JSON list of C-alpha atoms in Angstrom, two decimals:
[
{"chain": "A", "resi": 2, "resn": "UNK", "atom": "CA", "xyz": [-1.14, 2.15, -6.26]},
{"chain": "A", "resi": 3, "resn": "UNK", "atom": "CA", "xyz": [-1.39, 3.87, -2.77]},
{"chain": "A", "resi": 4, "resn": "UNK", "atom": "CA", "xyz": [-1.60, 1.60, 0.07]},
{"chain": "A", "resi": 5, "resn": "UNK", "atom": "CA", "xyz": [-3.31, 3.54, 2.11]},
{"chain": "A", "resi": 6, "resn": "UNK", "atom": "CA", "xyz": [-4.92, 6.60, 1.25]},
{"chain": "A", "resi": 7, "resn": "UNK", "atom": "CA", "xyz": [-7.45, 9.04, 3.28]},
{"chain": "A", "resi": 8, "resn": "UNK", "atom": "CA", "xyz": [-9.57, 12.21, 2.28]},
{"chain": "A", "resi": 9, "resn": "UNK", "atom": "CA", "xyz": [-9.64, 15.39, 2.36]},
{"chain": "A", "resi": 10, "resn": "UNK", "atom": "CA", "xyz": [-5.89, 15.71, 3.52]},
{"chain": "A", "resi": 11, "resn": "UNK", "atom": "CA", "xyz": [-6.87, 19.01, 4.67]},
{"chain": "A", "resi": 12, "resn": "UNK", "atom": "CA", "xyz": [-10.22, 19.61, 6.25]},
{"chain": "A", "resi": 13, "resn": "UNK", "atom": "CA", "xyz": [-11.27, 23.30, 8.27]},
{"chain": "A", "resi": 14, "resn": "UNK", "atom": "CA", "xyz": [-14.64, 23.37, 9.53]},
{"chain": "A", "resi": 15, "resn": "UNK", "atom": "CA", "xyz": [-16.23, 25.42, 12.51]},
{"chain": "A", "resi": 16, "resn": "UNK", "atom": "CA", "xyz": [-16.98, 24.67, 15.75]},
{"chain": "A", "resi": 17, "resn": "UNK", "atom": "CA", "xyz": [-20.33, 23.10, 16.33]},
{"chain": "A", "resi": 18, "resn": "UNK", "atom": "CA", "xyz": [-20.20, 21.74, 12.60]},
{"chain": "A", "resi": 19, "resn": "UNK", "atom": "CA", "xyz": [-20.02, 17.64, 11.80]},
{"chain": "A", "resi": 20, "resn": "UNK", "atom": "CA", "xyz": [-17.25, 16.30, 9.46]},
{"chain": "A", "resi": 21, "resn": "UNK", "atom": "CA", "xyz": [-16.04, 12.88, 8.58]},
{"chain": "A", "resi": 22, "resn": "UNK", "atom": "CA", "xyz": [-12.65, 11.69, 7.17]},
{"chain": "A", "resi": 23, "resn": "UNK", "atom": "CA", "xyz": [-12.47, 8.40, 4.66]},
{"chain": "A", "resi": 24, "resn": "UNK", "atom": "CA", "xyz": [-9.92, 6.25, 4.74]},
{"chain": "A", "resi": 25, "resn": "UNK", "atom": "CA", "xyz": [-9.17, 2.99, 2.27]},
{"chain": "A", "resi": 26, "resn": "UNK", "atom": "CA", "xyz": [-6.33, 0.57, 2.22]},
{"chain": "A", "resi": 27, "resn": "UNK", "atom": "CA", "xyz": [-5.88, -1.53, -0.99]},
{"chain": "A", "resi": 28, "resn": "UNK", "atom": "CA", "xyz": [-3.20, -4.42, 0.94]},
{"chain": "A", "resi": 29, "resn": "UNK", "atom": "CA", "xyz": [-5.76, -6.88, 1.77]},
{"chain": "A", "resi": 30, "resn": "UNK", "atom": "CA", "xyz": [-5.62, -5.84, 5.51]},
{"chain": "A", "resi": 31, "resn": "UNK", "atom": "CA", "xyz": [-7.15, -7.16, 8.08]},
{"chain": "A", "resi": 32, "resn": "UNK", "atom": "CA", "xyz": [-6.77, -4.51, 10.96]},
{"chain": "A", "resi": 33, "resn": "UNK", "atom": "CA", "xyz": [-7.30, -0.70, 10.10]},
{"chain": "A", "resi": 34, "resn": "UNK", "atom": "CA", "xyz": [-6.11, 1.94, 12.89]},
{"chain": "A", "resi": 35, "resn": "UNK", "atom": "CA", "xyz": [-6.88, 5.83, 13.87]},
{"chain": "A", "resi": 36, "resn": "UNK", "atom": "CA", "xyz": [-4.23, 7.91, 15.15]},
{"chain": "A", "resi": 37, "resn": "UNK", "atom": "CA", "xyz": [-4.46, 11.39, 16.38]},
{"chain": "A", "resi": 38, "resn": "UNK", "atom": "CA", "xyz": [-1.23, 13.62, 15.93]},
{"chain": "A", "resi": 39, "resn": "UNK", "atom": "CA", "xyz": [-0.92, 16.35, 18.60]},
{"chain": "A", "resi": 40, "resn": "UNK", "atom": "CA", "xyz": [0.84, 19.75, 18.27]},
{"chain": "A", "resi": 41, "resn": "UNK", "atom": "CA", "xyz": [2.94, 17.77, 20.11]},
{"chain": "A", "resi": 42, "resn": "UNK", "atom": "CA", "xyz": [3.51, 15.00, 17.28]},
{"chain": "A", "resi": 43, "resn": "UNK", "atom": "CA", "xyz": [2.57, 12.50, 19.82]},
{"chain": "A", "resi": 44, "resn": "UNK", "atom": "CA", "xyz": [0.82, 9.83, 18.20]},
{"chain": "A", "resi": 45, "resn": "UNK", "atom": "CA", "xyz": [-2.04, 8.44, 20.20]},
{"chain": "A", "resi": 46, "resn": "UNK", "atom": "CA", "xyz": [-4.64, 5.48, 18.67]},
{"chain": "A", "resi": 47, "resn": "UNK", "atom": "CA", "xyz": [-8.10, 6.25, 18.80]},
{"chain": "A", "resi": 48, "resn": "UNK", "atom": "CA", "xyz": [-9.19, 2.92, 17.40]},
{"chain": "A", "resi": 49, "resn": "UNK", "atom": "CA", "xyz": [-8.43, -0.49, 15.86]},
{"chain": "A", "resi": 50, "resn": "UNK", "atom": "CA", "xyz": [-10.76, -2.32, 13.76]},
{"chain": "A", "resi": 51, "resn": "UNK", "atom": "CA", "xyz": [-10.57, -6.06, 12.81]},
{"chain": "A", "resi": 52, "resn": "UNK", "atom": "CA", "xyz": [-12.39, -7.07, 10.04]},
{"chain": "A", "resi": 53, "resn": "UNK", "atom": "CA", "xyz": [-15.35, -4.64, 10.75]},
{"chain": "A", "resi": 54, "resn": "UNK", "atom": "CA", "xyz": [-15.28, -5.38, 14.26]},
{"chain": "A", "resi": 55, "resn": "UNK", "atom": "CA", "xyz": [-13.46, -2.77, 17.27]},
{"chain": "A", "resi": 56, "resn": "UNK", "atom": "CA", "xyz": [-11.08, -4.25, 19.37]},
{"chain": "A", "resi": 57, "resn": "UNK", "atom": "CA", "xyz": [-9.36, -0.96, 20.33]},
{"chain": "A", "resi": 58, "resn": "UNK", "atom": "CA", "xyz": [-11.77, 1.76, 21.86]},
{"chain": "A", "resi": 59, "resn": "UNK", "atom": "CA", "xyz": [-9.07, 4.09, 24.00]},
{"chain": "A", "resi": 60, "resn": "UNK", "atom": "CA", "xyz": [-10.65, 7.08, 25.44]},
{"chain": "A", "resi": 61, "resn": "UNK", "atom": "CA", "xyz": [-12.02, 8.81, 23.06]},
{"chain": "A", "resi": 62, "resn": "UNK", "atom": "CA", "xyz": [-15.01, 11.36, 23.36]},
{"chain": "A", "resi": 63, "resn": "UNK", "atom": "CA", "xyz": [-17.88, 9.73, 22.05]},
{"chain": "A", "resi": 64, "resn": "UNK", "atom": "CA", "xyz": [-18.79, 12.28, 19.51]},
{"chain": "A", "resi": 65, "resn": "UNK", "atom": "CA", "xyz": [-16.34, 10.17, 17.17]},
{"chain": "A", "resi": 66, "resn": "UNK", "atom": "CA", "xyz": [-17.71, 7.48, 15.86]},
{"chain": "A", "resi": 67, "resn": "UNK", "atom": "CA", "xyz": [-15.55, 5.03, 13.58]},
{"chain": "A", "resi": 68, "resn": "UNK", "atom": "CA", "xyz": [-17.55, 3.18, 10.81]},
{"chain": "A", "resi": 69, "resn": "UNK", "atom": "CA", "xyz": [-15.98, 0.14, 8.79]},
{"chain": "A", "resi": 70, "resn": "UNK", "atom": "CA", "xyz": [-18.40, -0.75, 5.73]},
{"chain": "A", "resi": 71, "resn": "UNK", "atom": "CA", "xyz": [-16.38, -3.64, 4.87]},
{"chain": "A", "resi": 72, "resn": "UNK", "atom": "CA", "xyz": [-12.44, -4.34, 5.91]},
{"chain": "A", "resi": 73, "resn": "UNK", "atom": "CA", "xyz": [-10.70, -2.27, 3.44]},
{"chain": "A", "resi": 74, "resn": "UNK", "atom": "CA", "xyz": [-12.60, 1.01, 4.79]},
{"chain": "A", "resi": 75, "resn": "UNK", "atom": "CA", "xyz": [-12.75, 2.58, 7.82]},
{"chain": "A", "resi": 76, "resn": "UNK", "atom": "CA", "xyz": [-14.05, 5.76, 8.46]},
{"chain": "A", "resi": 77, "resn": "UNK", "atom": "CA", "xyz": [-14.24, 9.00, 11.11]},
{"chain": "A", "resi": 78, "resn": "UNK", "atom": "CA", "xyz": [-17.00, 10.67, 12.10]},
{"chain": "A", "resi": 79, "resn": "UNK", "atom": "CA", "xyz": [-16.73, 13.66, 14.30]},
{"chain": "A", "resi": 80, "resn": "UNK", "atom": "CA", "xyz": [-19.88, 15.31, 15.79]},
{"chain": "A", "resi": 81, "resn": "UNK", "atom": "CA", "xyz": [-20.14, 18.46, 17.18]},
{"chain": "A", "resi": 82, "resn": "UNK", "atom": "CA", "xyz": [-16.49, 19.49, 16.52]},
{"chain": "A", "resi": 83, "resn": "UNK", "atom": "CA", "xyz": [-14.46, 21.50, 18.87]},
{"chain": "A", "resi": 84, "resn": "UNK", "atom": "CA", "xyz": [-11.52, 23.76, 19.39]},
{"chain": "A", "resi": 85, "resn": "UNK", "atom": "CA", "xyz": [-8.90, 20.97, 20.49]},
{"chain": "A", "resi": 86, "resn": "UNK", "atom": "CA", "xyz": [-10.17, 18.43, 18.16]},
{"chain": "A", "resi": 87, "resn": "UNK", "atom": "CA", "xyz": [-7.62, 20.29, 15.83]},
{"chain": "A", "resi": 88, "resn": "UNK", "atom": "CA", "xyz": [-5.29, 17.81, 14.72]},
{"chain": "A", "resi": 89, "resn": "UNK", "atom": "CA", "xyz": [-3.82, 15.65, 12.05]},
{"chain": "A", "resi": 90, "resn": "UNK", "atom": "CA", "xyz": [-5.57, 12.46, 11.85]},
{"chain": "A", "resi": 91, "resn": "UNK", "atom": "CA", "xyz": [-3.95, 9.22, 10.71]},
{"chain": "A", "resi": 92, "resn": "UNK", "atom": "CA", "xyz": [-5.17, 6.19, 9.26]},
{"chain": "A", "resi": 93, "resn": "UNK", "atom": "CA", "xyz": [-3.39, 2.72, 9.21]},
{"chain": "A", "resi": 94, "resn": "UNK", "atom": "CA", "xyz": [-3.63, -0.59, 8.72]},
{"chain": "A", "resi": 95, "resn": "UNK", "atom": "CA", "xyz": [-1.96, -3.89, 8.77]},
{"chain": "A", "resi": 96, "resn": "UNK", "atom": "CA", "xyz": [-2.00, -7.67, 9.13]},
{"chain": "A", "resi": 97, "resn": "UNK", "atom": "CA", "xyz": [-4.78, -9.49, 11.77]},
{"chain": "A", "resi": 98, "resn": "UNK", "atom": "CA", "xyz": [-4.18, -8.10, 15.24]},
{"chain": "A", "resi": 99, "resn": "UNK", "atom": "CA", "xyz": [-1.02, -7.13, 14.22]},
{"chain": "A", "resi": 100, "resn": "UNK", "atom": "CA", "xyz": [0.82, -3.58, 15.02]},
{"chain": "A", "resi": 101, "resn": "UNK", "atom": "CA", "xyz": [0.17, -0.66, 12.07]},
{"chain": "A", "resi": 102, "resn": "UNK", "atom": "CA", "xyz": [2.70, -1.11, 8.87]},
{"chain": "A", "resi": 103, "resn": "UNK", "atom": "CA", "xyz": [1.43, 1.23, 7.00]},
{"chain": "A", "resi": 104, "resn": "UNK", "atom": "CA", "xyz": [0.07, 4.70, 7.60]},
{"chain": "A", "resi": 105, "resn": "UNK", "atom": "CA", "xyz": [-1.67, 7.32, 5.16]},
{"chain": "A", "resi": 106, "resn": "UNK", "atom": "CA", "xyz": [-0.40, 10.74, 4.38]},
{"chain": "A", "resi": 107, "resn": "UNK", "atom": "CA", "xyz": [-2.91, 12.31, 7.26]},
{"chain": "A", "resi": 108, "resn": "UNK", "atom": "CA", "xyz": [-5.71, 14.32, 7.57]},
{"chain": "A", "resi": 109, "resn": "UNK", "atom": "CA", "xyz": [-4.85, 17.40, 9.10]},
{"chain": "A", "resi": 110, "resn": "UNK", "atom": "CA", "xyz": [-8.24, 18.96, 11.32]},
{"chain": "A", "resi": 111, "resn": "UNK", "atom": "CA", "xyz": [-8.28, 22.42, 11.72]},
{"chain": "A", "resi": 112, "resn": "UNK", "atom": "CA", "xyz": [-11.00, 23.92, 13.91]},
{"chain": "A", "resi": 113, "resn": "UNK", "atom": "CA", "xyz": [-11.72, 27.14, 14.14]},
{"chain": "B", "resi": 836, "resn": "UNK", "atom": "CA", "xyz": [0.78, 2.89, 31.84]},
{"chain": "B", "resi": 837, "resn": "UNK", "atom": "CA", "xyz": [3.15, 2.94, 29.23]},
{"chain": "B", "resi": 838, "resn": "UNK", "atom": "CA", "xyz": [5.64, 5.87, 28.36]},
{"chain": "B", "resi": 839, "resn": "UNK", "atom": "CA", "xyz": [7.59, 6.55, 25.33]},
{"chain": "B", "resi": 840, "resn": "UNK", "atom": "CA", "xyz": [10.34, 8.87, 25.20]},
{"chain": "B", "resi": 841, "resn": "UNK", "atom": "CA", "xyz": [12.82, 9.55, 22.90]},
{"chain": "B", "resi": 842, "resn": "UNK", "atom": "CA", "xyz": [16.29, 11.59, 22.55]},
{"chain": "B", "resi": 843, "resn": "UNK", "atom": "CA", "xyz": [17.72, 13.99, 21.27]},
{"chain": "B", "resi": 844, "resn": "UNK", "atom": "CA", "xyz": [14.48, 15.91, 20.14]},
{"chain": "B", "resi": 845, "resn": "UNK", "atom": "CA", "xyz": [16.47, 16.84, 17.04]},
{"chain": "B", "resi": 846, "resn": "UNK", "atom": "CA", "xyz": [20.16, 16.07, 15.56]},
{"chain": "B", "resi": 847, "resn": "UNK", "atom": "CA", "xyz": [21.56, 17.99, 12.66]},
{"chain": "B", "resi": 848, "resn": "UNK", "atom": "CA", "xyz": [24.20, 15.74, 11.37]},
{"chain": "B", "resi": 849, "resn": "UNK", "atom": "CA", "xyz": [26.64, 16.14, 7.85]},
{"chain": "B", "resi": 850, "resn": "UNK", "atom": "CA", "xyz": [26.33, 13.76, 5.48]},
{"chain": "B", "resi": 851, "resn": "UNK", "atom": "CA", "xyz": [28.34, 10.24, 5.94]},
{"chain": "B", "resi": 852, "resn": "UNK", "atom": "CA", "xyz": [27.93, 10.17, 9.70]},
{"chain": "B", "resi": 853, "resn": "UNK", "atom": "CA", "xyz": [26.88, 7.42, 11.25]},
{"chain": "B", "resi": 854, "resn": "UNK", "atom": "CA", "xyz": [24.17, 8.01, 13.94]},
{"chain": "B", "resi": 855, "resn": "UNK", "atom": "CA", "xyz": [22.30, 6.74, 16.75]},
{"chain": "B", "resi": 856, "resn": "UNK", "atom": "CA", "xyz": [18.49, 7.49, 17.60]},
{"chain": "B", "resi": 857, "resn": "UNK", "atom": "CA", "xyz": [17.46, 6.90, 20.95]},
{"chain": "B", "resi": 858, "resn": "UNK", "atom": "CA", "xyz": [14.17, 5.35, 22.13]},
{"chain": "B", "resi": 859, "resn": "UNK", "atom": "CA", "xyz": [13.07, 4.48, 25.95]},
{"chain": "B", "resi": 860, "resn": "UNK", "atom": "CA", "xyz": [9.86, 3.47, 27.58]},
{"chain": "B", "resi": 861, "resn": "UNK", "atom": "CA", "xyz": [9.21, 2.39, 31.40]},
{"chain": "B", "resi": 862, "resn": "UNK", "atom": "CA", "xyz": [7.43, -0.41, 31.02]},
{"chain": "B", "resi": 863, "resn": "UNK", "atom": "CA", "xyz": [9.51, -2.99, 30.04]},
{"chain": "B", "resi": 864, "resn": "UNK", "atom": "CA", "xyz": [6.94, -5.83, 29.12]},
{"chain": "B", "resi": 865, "resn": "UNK", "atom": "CA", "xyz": [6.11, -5.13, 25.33]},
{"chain": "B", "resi": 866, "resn": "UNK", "atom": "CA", "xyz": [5.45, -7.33, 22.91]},
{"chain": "B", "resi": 867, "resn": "UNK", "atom": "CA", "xyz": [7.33, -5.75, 20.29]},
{"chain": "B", "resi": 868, "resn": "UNK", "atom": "CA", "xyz": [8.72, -2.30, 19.34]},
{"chain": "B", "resi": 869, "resn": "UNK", "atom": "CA", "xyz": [8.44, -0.50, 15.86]},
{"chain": "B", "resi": 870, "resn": "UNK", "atom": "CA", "xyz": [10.77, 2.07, 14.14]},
{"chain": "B", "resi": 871, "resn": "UNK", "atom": "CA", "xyz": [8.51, 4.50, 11.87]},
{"chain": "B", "resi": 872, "resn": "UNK", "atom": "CA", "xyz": [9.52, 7.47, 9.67]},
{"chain": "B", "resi": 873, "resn": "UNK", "atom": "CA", "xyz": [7.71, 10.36, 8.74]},
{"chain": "B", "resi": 874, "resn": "UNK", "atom": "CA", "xyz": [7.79, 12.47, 6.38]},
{"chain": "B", "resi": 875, "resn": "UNK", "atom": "CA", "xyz": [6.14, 16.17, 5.92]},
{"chain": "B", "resi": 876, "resn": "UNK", "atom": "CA", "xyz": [3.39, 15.98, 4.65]},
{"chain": "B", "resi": 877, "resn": "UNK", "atom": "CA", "xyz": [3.17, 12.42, 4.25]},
{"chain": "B", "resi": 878, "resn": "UNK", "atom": "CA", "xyz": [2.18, 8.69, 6.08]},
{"chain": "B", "resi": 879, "resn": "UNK", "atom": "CA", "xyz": [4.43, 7.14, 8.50]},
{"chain": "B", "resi": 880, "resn": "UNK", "atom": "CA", "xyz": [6.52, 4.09, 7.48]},
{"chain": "B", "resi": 881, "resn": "UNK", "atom": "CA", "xyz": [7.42, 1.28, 9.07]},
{"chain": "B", "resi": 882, "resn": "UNK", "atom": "CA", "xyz": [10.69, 0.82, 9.35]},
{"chain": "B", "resi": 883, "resn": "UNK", "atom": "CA", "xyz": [11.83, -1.85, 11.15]},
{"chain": "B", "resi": 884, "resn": "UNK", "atom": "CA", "xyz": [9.80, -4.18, 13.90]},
{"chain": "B", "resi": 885, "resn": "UNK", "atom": "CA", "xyz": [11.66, -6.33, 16.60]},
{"chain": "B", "resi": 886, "resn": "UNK", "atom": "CA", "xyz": [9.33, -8.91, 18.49]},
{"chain": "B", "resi": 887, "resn": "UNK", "atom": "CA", "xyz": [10.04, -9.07, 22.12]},
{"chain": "B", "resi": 888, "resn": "UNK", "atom": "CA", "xyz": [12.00, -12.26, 21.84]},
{"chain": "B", "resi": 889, "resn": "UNK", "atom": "CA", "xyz": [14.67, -10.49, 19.39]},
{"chain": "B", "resi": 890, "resn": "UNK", "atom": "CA", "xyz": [17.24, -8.00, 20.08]},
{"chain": "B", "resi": 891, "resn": "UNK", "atom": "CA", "xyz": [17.94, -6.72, 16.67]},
{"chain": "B", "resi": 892, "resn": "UNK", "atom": "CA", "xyz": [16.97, -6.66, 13.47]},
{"chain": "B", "resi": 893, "resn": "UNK", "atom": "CA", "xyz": [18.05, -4.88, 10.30]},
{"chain": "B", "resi": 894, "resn": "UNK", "atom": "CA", "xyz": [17.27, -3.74, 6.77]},
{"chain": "B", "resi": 895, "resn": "UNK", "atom": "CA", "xyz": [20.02, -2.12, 4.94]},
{"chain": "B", "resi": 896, "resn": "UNK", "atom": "CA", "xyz": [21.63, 0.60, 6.46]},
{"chain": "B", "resi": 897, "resn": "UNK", "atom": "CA", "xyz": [19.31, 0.63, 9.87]},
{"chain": "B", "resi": 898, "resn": "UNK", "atom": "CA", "xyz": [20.03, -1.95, 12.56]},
{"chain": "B", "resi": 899, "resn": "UNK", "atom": "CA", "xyz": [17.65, -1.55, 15.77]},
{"chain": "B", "resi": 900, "resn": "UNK", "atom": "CA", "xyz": [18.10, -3.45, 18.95]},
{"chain": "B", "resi": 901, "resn": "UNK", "atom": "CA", "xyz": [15.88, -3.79, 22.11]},
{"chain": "B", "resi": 902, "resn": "UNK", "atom": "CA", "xyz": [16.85, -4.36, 25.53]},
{"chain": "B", "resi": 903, "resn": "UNK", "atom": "CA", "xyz": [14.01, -5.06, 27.30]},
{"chain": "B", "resi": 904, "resn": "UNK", "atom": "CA", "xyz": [15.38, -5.31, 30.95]},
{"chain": "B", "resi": 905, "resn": "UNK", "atom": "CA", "xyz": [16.45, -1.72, 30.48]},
{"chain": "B", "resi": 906, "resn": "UNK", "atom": "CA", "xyz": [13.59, -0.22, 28.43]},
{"chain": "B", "resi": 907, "resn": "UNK", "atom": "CA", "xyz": [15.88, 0.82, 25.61]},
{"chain": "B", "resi": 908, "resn": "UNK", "atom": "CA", "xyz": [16.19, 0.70, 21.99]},
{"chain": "B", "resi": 909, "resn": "UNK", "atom": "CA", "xyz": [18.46, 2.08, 19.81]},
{"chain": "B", "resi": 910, "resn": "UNK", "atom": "CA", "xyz": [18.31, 3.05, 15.96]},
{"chain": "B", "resi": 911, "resn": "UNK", "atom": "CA", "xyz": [21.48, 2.95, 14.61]},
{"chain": "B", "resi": 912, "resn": "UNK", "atom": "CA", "xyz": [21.68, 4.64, 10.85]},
{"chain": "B", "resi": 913, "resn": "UNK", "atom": "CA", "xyz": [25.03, 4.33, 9.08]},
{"chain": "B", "resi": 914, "resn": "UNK", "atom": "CA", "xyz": [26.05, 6.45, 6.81]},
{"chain": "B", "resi": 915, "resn": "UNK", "atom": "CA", "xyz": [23.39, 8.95, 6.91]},
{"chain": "B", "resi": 916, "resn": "UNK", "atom": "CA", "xyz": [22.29, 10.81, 3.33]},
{"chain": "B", "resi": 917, "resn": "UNK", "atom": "CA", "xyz": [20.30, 13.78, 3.31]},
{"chain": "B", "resi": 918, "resn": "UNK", "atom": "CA", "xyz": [17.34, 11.17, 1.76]},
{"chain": "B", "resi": 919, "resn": "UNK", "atom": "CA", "xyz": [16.77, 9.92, 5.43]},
{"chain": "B", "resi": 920, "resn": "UNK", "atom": "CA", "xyz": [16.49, 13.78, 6.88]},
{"chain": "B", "resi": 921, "resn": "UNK", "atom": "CA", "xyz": [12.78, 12.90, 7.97]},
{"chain": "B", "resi": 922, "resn": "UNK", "atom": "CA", "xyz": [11.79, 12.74, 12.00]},
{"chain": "B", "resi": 923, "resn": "UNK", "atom": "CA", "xyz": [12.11, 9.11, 13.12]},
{"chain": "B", "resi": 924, "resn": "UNK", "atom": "CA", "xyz": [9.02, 7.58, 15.31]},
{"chain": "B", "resi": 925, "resn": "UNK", "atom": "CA", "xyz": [9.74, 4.67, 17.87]},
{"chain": "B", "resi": 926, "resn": "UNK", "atom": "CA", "xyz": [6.26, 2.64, 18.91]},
{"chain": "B", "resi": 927, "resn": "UNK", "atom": "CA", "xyz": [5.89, -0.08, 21.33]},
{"chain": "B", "resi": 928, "resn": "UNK", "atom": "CA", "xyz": [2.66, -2.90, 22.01]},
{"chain": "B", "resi": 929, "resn": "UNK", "atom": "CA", "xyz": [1.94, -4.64, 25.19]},
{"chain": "B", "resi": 930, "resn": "UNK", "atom": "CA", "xyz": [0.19, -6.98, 23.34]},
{"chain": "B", "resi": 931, "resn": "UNK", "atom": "CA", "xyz": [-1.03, -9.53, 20.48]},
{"chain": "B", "resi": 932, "resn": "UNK", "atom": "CA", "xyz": [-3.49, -6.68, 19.08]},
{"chain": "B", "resi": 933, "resn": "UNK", "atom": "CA", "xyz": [-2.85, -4.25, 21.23]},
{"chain": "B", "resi": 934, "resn": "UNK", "atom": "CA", "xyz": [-2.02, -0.43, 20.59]},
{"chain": "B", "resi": 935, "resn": "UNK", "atom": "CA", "xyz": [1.42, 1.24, 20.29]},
{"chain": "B", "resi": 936, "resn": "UNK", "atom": "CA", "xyz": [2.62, 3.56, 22.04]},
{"chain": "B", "resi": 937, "resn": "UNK", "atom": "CA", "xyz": [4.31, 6.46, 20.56]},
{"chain": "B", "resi": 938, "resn": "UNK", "atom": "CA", "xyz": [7.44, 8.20, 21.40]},
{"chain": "B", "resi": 939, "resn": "UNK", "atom": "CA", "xyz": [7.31, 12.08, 20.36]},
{"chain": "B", "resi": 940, "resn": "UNK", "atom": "CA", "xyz": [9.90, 11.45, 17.52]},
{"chain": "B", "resi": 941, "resn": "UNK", "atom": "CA", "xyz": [13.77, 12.86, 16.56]},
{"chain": "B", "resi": 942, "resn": "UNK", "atom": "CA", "xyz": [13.61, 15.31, 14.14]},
{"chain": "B", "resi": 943, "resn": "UNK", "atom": "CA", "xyz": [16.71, 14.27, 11.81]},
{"chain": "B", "resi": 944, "resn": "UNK", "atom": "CA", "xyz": [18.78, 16.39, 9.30]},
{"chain": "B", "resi": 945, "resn": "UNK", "atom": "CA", "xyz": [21.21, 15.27, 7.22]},
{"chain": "B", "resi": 946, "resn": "UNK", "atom": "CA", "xyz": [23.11, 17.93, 5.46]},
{"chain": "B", "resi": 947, "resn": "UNK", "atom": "CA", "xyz": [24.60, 17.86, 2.19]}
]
């Protein structure tokens, strides 16, 4: 009965390689989020999906490209990955427009 | 641009204390502000959410109030059990749909 859940939950890869990470909310959601986590911890959103369509695109390197086959899915795809793309990944979602309520348990990205 | 900050970094309280988290940000015309935990390992969760308009809300032992004029809010947790050791994520929007903002998080433990 997970709300939200995203896979792998841990993903290394090389540099150069391509990966993507899968996320799926079960709530009925309309809006679906990315985060990135820093070694920092500071969360920062990559993008926000409405019903399949982006209405949050913040500046992000275009070798990600979210893809949202219908609105309980929306998934990352990372091309050509790097050193600093190292990360954990977060996936959210919750009501139309509305701010994130519920968050999966992370992706974390290592690099290497 | 918005900034998120929060203090102390980390508090290392006994068990029974009540506490207070603090959570500012410099621009002080949000549309709401959101209270997440996280857990290792694990999603965030929402805590609590105050719309612009309010000044507090609550849910159990958690009240969190906004000033808005000063670009403060305050998580107040009364008395703490080492269940809510976790660090403790403050988020604010500028707008309907928008993205939040993410403070860097206080890193609570609550000792037994």
């Amino acid at each position: 009965d997970t709300a939200v859940s995203q896979t792998p939950k841990y993903l290394v890869t090389q540099m150069g390689n391509d990966k993507s990470i899968k996320c799926e909310q079960n709530l009925g959601h309309d809006t679906m989020y990315w985060y990135k986590q820093d070694s920092k911890k500071f969360l920062k959103i990559m993008f926000s999906y409405n019903n399949k369509e982006l209405i949050i695109n913040e500046t992000v390197p275009n070798r990600f490209s979210p893809k949202s086959p219908d609105k309980a899915h929306l998934n990352l795809h990372i091309n050509s990955l790097e050193l600093g793309d190292s990360a954990v990944y977060f996936c959210a979602s919750g009501a139309y427009a509305g701010p994130p309520q519920y968050f999966g348990p992370g992706t974390r990205l290592t690099v290497t | 641009k918005q900034e998120v900050t929060q203090i102390p970094a980390a508090l290392s309280v006994p068990e029974g204390e009540n506490l207070v988290l603090n959570c500012s940000f410099t621009d002080s015309a949000i549309y709401n502000l959101q209270w997440f935990r996280q857990d290792p390992g694990k999603g965030l969760t929402s805590l609590l959410l105050i719309q612009s308009s309010q000044r507090e809300q609550t849910s159990g032992r958690l009240n969190a109030s906004l000033d808005k004029s000063s670009g403060r809010s305050t998580l107040y947790i009364a008395a703490s059990q080492p269940g809510d050791s976790a660090t403790y994520l403050c988020a604010v929007s500028s707008g309907y749909g928008q993205n939040f903002v993410f403070g860097p998080g206080t890193r609570l433990s609550v000792l037994p």
